[in-house]
mmCIF file of C-alpha atoms in Angstrom:
data_model
loop_
_atom_site.group_PDB
_atom_site.id
_atom_site.type_symbol
_atom_site.label_atom_id
_atom_site.label_comp_id
_atom_site.label_asym_id
_atom_site.label_seq_id
_atom_site.Cartn_x
_atom_site.Cartn_y
_atom_site.Cartn_z
ATOM 1 C CA MET A 294 66.641 54.431 15.857
ATOM 2 C CA VAL A 295 68.283 51.209 16.974
ATOM 3 C CA LEU A 296 65.526 50.644 19.562
ATOM 4 C CA LYS A 297 62.840 51.143 16.907
ATOM 5 C CA THR A 298 64.550 48.672 14.555
ATOM 6 C CA ARG A 299 64.777 46.018 17.309
ATOM 7 C CA LEU A 300 61.116 46.561 18.234
ATOM 8 C CA ASN A 301 60.015 46.094 14.637
ATOM 9 C CA SER A 302 62.097 42.917 14.411
ATOM 10 C CA ASN A 303 60.501 41.494 17.570
ATOM 11 C CA VAL A 304 57.011 42.249 16.258
ATOM 12 C CA MET A 305 57.816 40.466 13.012
ATOM 13 C CA VAL A 306 59.037 37.389 14.918
ATOM 14 C CA ILE A 307 55.826 37.274 16.996
ATOM 15 C CA LEU A 308 53.633 37.612 13.931
ATOM 16 C CA MET A 309 55.542 34.866 12.126
ATOM 17 C CA THR A 310 55.234 32.578 15.191
ATOM 18 C CA LEU A 311 51.476 33.123 15.462
ATOM 19 C CA SER A 312 51.091 32.477 11.752
ATOM 20 C CA MET A 313 52.910 29.160 12.040
ATOM 21 C CA ALA A 314 50.835 28.151 15.090
ATOM 22 C CA VAL A 315 47.457 28.577 13.408
ATOM 23 C CA GLN A 316 48.284 27.524 9.877
ATOM 24 C CA SER A 317 47.452 23.884 10.647
ATOM 25 C CA PHE A 318 43.720 24.608 11.036
ATOM 26 C CA SER A 319 41.210 27.058 9.664
ATOM 27 C CA SER A 320 38.462 28.833 11.576
ATOM 28 C CA GLU A 321 35.165 30.415 10.611
ATOM 29 C CA ASN A 322 32.892 32.442 12.882
ATOM 30 C CA ASN A 323 29.244 33.347 12.347
ATOM 31 C CA PRO A 324 26.643 34.482 14.887
ATOM 32 C CA GLY A 325 25.633 31.303 16.703
ATOM 33 C CA ASN A 326 27.869 29.145 14.504
ATOM 34 C CA HIS A 327 31.560 28.407 14.814
ATOM 35 C CA SER A 328 33.646 26.069 12.696
ATOM 36 C CA LYS A 329 37.247 24.864 12.856
ATOM 37 C CA SER A 330 39.046 22.287 10.758
ATOM 38 C CA ILE A 331 42.423 20.585 10.908
ATOM 39 C CA ASN A 332 44.274 17.958 8.905
ATOM 40 C CA ILE A 333 44.694 14.847 11.060
ATOM 41 C CA ARG A 334 47.119 12.819 8.994
ATOM 42 C CA GLY A 335 49.524 11.204 11.475
ATOM 43 C CA VAL A 336 47.102 11.471 14.427
ATOM 44 C CA THR A 337 46.836 8.233 16.429
ATOM 45 C CA SER A 338 44.585 9.397 19.268
ATOM 46 C CA LEU A 339 41.491 11.624 19.133
ATOM 47 C CA ILE A 340 40.077 12.948 22.421
ATOM 48 C CA VAL A 341 36.827 14.925 22.760
ATOM 49 C CA SER A 342 35.983 16.400 26.170
ATOM 50 C CA TYR A 343 32.978 18.587 27.048
ATOM 51 C CA THR A 344 31.128 19.258 30.283
ATOM 52 C CA THR A 345 27.728 19.828 28.645
ATOM 53 C CA ALA A 346 27.026 19.104 25.002
ATOM 54 C CA HIS A 347 24.802 17.388 22.471
ATOM 55 C CA LEU A 348 27.445 15.827 20.262
ATOM 56 C CA THR A 349 26.908 14.279 16.842
ATOM 57 C CA LEU A 350 29.660 12.361 15.038
ATOM 58 C CA LEU A 351 29.615 12.691 11.266
ATOM 59 C CA GLU A 352 31.938 11.740 8.427
ATOM 60 C CA SER A 353 34.211 13.856 6.280
ATOM 61 C CA ASP A 354 35.461 12.511 2.955
ATOM 62 C CA ASN A 355 38.967 14.018 3.167
ATOM 63 C CA ASP A 356 41.759 14.274 5.762
ATOM 64 C CA GLU A 357 40.163 17.261 7.495
ATOM 65 C CA LEU A 358 38.528 16.917 10.902
ATOM 66 C CA VAL A 359 35.852 19.587 11.282
ATOM 67 C CA LEU A 360 34.457 20.932 14.557
ATOM 68 C CA LYS A 361 31.190 22.871 14.390
ATOM 69 C CA GLU A 362 29.397 24.457 17.338
ATOM 70 C CA TYR A 363 25.894 25.924 17.276
ATOM 71 C CA THR A 364 24.984 28.174 20.201
ATOM 72 C CA THR A 365 22.333 30.692 21.178
ATOM 73 C CA ALA A 366 24.936 33.314 22.044
ATOM 74 C CA TYR A 367 28.013 34.486 20.185
ATOM 75 C CA ASN A 368 31.318 34.872 21.959
ATOM 76 C CA PRO A 369 34.435 33.483 20.238
ATOM 77 C CA GLU A 370 36.089 32.861 23.588
ATOM 78 C CA ASP A 371 33.394 30.341 24.531
ATOM 79 C CA PHE A 372 33.868 28.038 21.562
ATOM 80 C CA GLY A 373 35.816 24.803 21.778
ATOM 81 C CA ASN A 374 39.495 24.562 20.969
ATOM 82 C CA ILE A 375 41.561 22.078 19.004
ATOM 83 C CA PHE A 376 44.979 21.135 20.363
ATOM 84 C CA LEU A 377 47.531 18.981 18.557
ATOM 85 C CA GLU A 378 50.418 17.611 20.594
ATOM 86 C CA GLY A 379 52.489 15.118 18.672
ATOM 87 C CA SER A 380 50.060 12.495 17.428
ATOM 88 C CA VAL A 381 47.325 13.319 19.989
ATOM 89 C CA LEU A 382 44.487 15.600 18.887
ATOM 90 C CA SER A 383 42.245 17.009 21.643
ATOM 91 C CA ILE A 384 38.968 18.909 21.296
ATOM 92 C CA ILE A 385 38.234 20.769 24.534
ATOM 93 C CA GLU A 386 35.289 23.032 25.329
ATOM 94 C CA GLY A 387 35.760 26.757 25.922
ATOM 95 C CA PRO A 388 35.224 28.549 29.251
ATOM 96 C CA ARG A 389 31.479 29.137 28.576
ATOM 97 C CA THR A 390 31.424 32.591 30.172
ATOM 98 C CA SER A 391 28.465 33.904 28.162
ATOM 99 C CA PRO A 392 24.842 33.324 29.236
ATOM 100 C CA ASN A 393 22.787 30.615 27.516
ATOM 101 C CA GLN A 394 25.850 28.498 26.907
ATOM 102 C CA THR A 395 24.582 25.371 28.666
ATOM 103 C CA ASP A 396 22.747 23.902 25.665
ATOM 104 C CA VAL A 397 25.331 23.615 22.910
ATOM 105 C CA LYS A 398 25.008 21.522 19.774
ATOM 106 C CA ILE A 399 28.311 20.170 18.493
ATOM 107 C CA GLU A 400 29.177 18.327 15.299
ATOM 108 C CA VAL A 401 32.504 16.581 14.790
ATOM 109 C CA TYR A 402 33.234 15.417 11.256
ATOM 110 C CA ILE A 403 35.820 12.608 11.390
ATOM 111 C CA PRO A 404 37.669 11.606 8.216
ATOM 112 C CA ARG A 405 36.521 8.338 6.721
ATOM 113 C CA SER A 406 40.152 7.190 6.630
ATOM 114 C CA TYR A 407 40.728 7.601 10.388
ATOM 115 C CA ARG A 408 41.299 4.162 11.942
ATOM 116 C CA GLU A 409 43.116 4.901 15.202
ATOM 117 C CA ASN A 410 41.942 5.528 18.803
ATOM 118 C CA CYS A 411 38.978 7.672 19.850
ATOM 119 C CA SER A 412 37.920 8.750 23.361
ATOM 120 C CA ILE A 413 34.858 10.874 24.147
ATOM 121 C CA TYR A 414 34.013 12.299 27.569
ATOM 122 C CA ILE A 415 30.799 14.249 28.247
ATOM 123 C CA ASN A 416 29.446 15.053 31.684
ATOM 124 C CA SER A 417 25.890 15.905 30.630
ATOM 125 C CA GLY A 418 24.147 15.810 27.275
ATOM 126 C CA ALA A 419 23.933 13.219 24.522
ATOM 127 C CA LEU A 420 26.048 11.441 21.942
ATOM 128 C CA ILE A 421 24.782 10.377 18.527
ATOM 129 C CA SER A 422 26.970 8.823 15.837
ATOM 130 C CA GLU A 423 25.831 8.904 12.221
ATOM 131 C CA LYS A 424 29.282 7.774 11.102
ATOM 132 C CA GLU A 425 30.500 4.203 10.775
ATOM 133 C CA LEU A 426 33.281 3.955 13.348
ATOM 134 C CA ILE A 427 36.185 1.676 12.419
ATOM 135 C CA LEU A 428 38.840 2.128 15.091
ATOM 136 C CA LYS A 429 41.536 0.441 17.132
ATOM 137 C CA ASN A 430 39.936 1.390 20.443
ATOM 138 C CA LEU A 431 36.767 3.308 21.310
ATOM 139 C CA VAL A 432 36.073 4.816 24.752
ATOM 140 C CA ILE A 433 32.870 6.731 25.551
ATOM 141 C CA GLU A 434 31.939 8.013 29.011
ATOM 142 C CA LEU A 435 28.748 10.006 29.596
ATOM 143 C CA SER A 436 27.588 10.855 33.113
ATOM 144 C CA SER A 437 24.034 11.889 32.248
ATOM 145 C CA GLY A 438 22.353 11.399 28.895
ATOM 146 C CA PHE A 439 21.781 8.849 26.164
ATOM 147 C CA ILE A 440 24.211 7.251 23.710
ATOM 148 C CA THR A 441 23.103 6.193 20.231
ATOM 149 C CA LEU A 442 25.627 4.664 17.831
ATOM 150 C CA GLY A 443 25.357 3.182 14.364
ATOM 151 C CA ARG A 444 27.972 0.658 13.279
ATOM 152 C CA VAL A 445 31.070 0.274 15.465
ATOM 153 C CA PHE A 446 34.114 -1.878 14.709
ATOM 154 C CA ALA A 447 37.032 -1.816 17.176
ATOM 155 C CA GLU A 448 39.430 -4.129 18.938
ATOM 156 C CA ASN A 449 38.107 -2.803 22.258
ATOM 157 C CA ILE A 450 34.806 -0.988 22.809
ATOM 158 C CA TYR A 451 34.212 0.584 26.228
ATOM 159 C CA ILE A 452 30.995 2.560 26.778
ATOM 160 C CA LYS A 453 29.797 3.880 30.117
ATOM 161 C CA SER A 454 26.616 5.836 30.849
ATOM 162 C CA ALA A 455 25.879 6.652 34.469
ATOM 163 C CA ASN A 456 22.328 7.799 33.755
ATOM 164 C CA GLY A 457 20.887 7.086 30.330
ATOM 165 C CA ASN A 458 20.202 4.416 27.723
ATOM 166 C CA VAL A 459 22.847 2.920 25.414
ATOM 167 C CA ASN A 460 21.655 1.968 21.919
ATOM 168 C CA ILE A 461 23.917 0.510 19.215
ATOM 169 C CA ASN A 462 22.895 -0.738 15.813
ATOM 170 C CA HIS A 463 25.925 -3.007 15.318
ATOM 171 C CA ALA A 464 29.056 -3.582 17.428
ATOM 172 C CA GLU A 465 32.041 -5.785 16.676
ATOM 173 C CA GLY A 466 35.011 -6.418 18.975
ATOM 174 C CA THR A 467 35.694 -6.988 22.652
ATOM 175 C CA MET A 468 32.914 -5.042 24.332
ATOM 176 C CA ARG A 469 32.267 -3.592 27.764
ATOM 177 C CA LEU A 470 29.010 -1.675 28.138
ATOM 178 C CA ASP A 471 28.090 -0.250 31.543
ATOM 179 C CA ALA A 472 24.979 1.697 32.539
ATOM 180 C CA LEU A 473 24.279 2.628 36.141
ATOM 181 C CA SER A 474 20.670 3.533 35.365
ATOM 182 C CA GLY A 475 19.447 2.825 31.863
ATOM 183 C CA SER A 476 18.805 0.091 29.343
ATOM 184 C CA ILE A 477 21.343 -1.455 26.968
ATOM 185 C CA MET A 478 20.261 -2.340 23.448
ATOM 186 C CA VAL A 479 22.582 -3.797 20.796
ATOM 187 C CA GLN A 480 20.708 -4.803 17.670
ATOM 188 C CA SER A 481 23.503 -7.041 16.361
ATOM 189 C CA ALA A 482 26.980 -7.873 17.691
ATOM 190 C CA ARG A 483 30.008 -9.998 16.928
ATOM 191 C CA GLY A 484 32.635 -10.697 19.571
ATOM 192 C CA SER A 485 32.727 -11.086 23.349
ATOM 193 C CA GLY A 486 32.400 -8.948 26.453
ATOM 194 C CA THR A 487 30.292 -7.740 29.354
ATOM 195 C CA PHE A 488 27.004 -5.850 29.462
ATOM 196 C CA LYS A 489 25.966 -4.442 32.845
ATOM 197 C CA THR A 490 23.349 -2.093 34.237
ATOM 198 C CA SER A 491 21.929 -1.634 37.713
ATOM 199 C CA LEU A 492 18.460 -0.591 36.566
ATOM 200 C CA GLY A 493 17.298 -1.390 33.059
ATOM 201 C CA ARG A 494 16.726 -4.007 30.397
ATOM 202 C CA ILE A 495 19.531 -5.677 28.425
ATOM 203 C CA THR A 496 18.741 -6.706 24.854
ATOM 204 C CA VAL A 497 21.533 -8.046 22.640
ATOM 205 C CA GLY A 498 21.540 -9.924 19.348
ATOM 206 C CA MET A 499 24.758 -11.931 18.934
ATOM 207 C CA GLU A 500 25.535 -12.821 15.318
ATOM 208 C CA TYR A 501 28.892 -14.424 16.152
ATOM 209 C CA VAL A 502 30.519 -15.230 19.494
ATOM 210 C CA THR A 503 34.300 -15.263 19.944
ATOM 211 C CA GLY A 504 34.531 -15.622 23.737
ATOM 212 C CA ASP A 505 32.734 -15.477 27.067
ATOM 213 C CA LEU A 506 29.743 -13.188 27.535
ATOM 214 C CA LEU A 507 28.376 -11.674 30.751
ATOM 215 C CA PHE A 508 24.975 -9.982 31.054
ATOM 216 C CA GLU A 509 24.009 -8.495 34.408
ATOM 217 C CA THR A 510 21.246 -6.192 35.653
ATOM 218 C CA GLY A 511 19.822 -5.498 39.086
ATOM 219 C CA ILE A 512 16.245 -4.877 37.965
ATOM 220 C CA GLY A 513 15.253 -5.658 34.394
ATOM 221 C CA ALA A 514 14.876 -8.430 31.853
ATOM 222 C CA ILE A 515 17.682 -9.954 29.781
ATOM 223 C CA ALA A 516 16.789 -10.916 26.205
ATOM 224 C CA LEU A 517 19.429 -12.520 23.980
ATOM 225 C CA SER A 518 19.448 -13.725 20.398
ATOM 226 C CA LEU A 519 22.213 -16.299 19.791
ATOM 227 C CA PRO A 520 23.607 -18.082 16.723
ATOM 228 C CA GLU A 521 21.808 -21.299 15.930
ATOM 229 C CA GLU A 522 25.048 -23.298 15.643
ATOM 230 C CA LEU A 523 26.659 -21.952 18.842
ATOM 231 C CA SER A 524 28.070 -24.414 21.422
ATOM 232 C CA PHE A 525 28.337 -22.904 24.909
ATOM 233 C CA HIS A 526 27.880 -23.310 28.631
ATOM 234 C CA VAL A 527 24.786 -21.687 30.155
ATOM 235 C CA ASP A 528 25.069 -20.063 33.583
ATOM 236 C CA ALA A 529 21.871 -18.115 34.244
ATOM 237 C CA LEU A 530 20.246 -16.932 37.466
ATOM 238 C CA THR A 531 17.284 -14.707 38.307
ATOM 239 C CA GLY A 532 16.162 -13.750 41.792
ATOM 240 C CA SER A 533 12.575 -13.217 40.707
ATOM 241 C CA GLY A 534 11.477 -14.331 37.255
ATOM 242 C CA ASN A 535 11.666 -17.122 34.678
ATOM 243 C CA ILE A 536 14.491 -18.421 32.491
ATOM 244 C CA ARG A 537 13.899 -19.649 28.933
ATOM 245 C CA LEU A 538 16.368 -21.109 26.448
ATOM 246 C CA TYR A 539 15.103 -21.920 22.957
ATOM 247 C CA SER A 540 17.682 -24.131 21.240
ATOM 248 C CA PRO A 541 17.275 -25.741 17.792
ATOM 249 C CA GLU A 542 16.544 -29.114 19.440
ATOM 250 C CA LYS A 543 14.392 -28.280 22.448
ATOM 251 C CA GLN A 544 13.227 -25.706 24.946
ATOM 252 C CA TYR A 545 14.748 -25.426 28.422
ATOM 253 C CA ARG A 546 12.941 -23.590 31.195
ATOM 254 C CA VAL A 547 13.221 -22.671 34.848
ATOM 255 C CA ASP A 548 10.139 -21.180 36.495
ATOM 256 C CA ASN A 549 9.799 -19.084 39.631
ATOM 257 C CA SER A 550 13.437 -18.047 40.016
ATOM 258 C CA GLY A 551 16.441 -20.270 40.404
ATOM 259 C CA PRO A 552 19.512 -21.146 38.340
ATOM 260 C CA MET A 553 20.005 -22.740 34.929
ATOM 261 C CA ASN A 554 23.281 -24.558 34.363
ATOM 262 C CA LEU A 555 23.754 -26.727 31.290
ATOM 263 C CA SER A 556 25.749 -27.113 28.078
ATOM 264 C CA ILE A 557 24.507 -26.628 24.536
ATOM 265 C CA GLY A 558 26.296 -28.286 21.628
ATOM 266 C CA SER A 559 28.916 -30.998 21.425
ATOM 267 C CA ALA A 560 32.015 -28.942 22.236
ATOM 268 C CA PRO A 561 31.242 -25.718 24.146
ATOM 269 C CA LEU A 562 34.028 -23.155 23.785
ATOM 270 C CA CYS A 563 32.556 -20.281 25.783
ATOM 271 C CA THR A 564 30.279 -19.460 28.710
ATOM 272 C CA ILE A 565 27.267 -17.172 28.606
ATOM 273 C CA ARG A 566 26.549 -15.910 32.108
ATOM 274 C CA SER A 567 23.321 -14.001 32.800
ATOM 275 C CA ARG A 568 22.228 -12.449 36.090
ATOM 276 C CA THR A 569 19.204 -10.383 37.094
ATOM 277 C CA GLY A 570 17.764 -9.665 40.508
ATOM 278 C CA VAL A 571 14.245 -9.054 39.218
ATOM 279 C CA GLY A 572 13.256 -9.998 35.678
ATOM 280 C CA ASN A 573 13.079 -12.784 33.105
ATOM 281 C CA ILE A 574 16.019 -14.186 31.142
ATOM 282 C CA THR A 575 15.349 -15.267 27.556
ATOM 283 C CA MET A 576 17.914 -16.853 25.211
ATOM 284 C CA ASN A 577 16.728 -17.638 21.694
ATOM 285 C CA MET A 578 18.798 -19.591 19.168
ATOM 286 C CA GLN A 579 15.953 -19.943 16.659
ATOM 287 C CA ALA A 580 15.419 -16.378 15.437
ATOM 288 C CA PRO A 581 17.719 -14.645 12.926
ATOM 289 C CA SER A 582 17.455 -11.193 14.502
ATOM 290 C CA LEU A 583 16.112 -9.286 17.488
ATOM 291 C CA GLY A 584 13.320 -7.835 15.418
ATOM 292 C CA GLY A 585 11.625 -11.202 15.160
ATOM 293 C CA ILE A 586 11.559 -12.129 18.834
ATOM 294 C CA PHE A 587 11.659 -9.076 21.093
#
């Protein structure tokens, strides 16, 4: 009788512990569809890590972060998990033991009020953001696949794609965009930073410049739109191609390769350095946006 009483007590303790562990997030399972949500008030770092995924970032209008996975097979053990340790929230993929689990569509709904750090790591797939990202720091690393972002505001923006294009509608902050093989396209930007790719075109429209800029590609053209009133040092070099700078006063040009070194404006406060092994370099200070010149 005593043994039975102790056993019942232990079972009650385990059940109470499990209840406390899962009460912070809710879960919903449907064939081919899995959803989890968690309140992220107090979270200062959000980490998303998947080996293979097509990830879309969306916005939630409350304090709940929602993770949705759409798959062709249903096995609860294969779905991603949410872990909260202190102020760090991690979303990690499941073991993917079922067949047909290589092509998974994932949606992460981030609260509109979240303004802290965000890091996303995907080995193969794609990342699309339909949410306006206003963060302290943003880190995105994708080994194979494309990255498409809307509006991004952060103190530091680091984006790396080993094999795939990087497209951003608007970026503001200190930026570092790297692509081993793929083009870089930023429709409009405010800030400073570096933009590098080994194979691909670099197209950036700078609305406002706060510091030095570096644009570098092995094979591909570099096309820049710059503020009309900007004062800066020009340091441009192409191994095979032409260099053009269209300033409000005059046009500067270097034909058939070679360097361009000069200063624009009365008191240059920054340097814009452009390098390409094969391709033209174009800098235009006369057009209001990329759409009008490239």
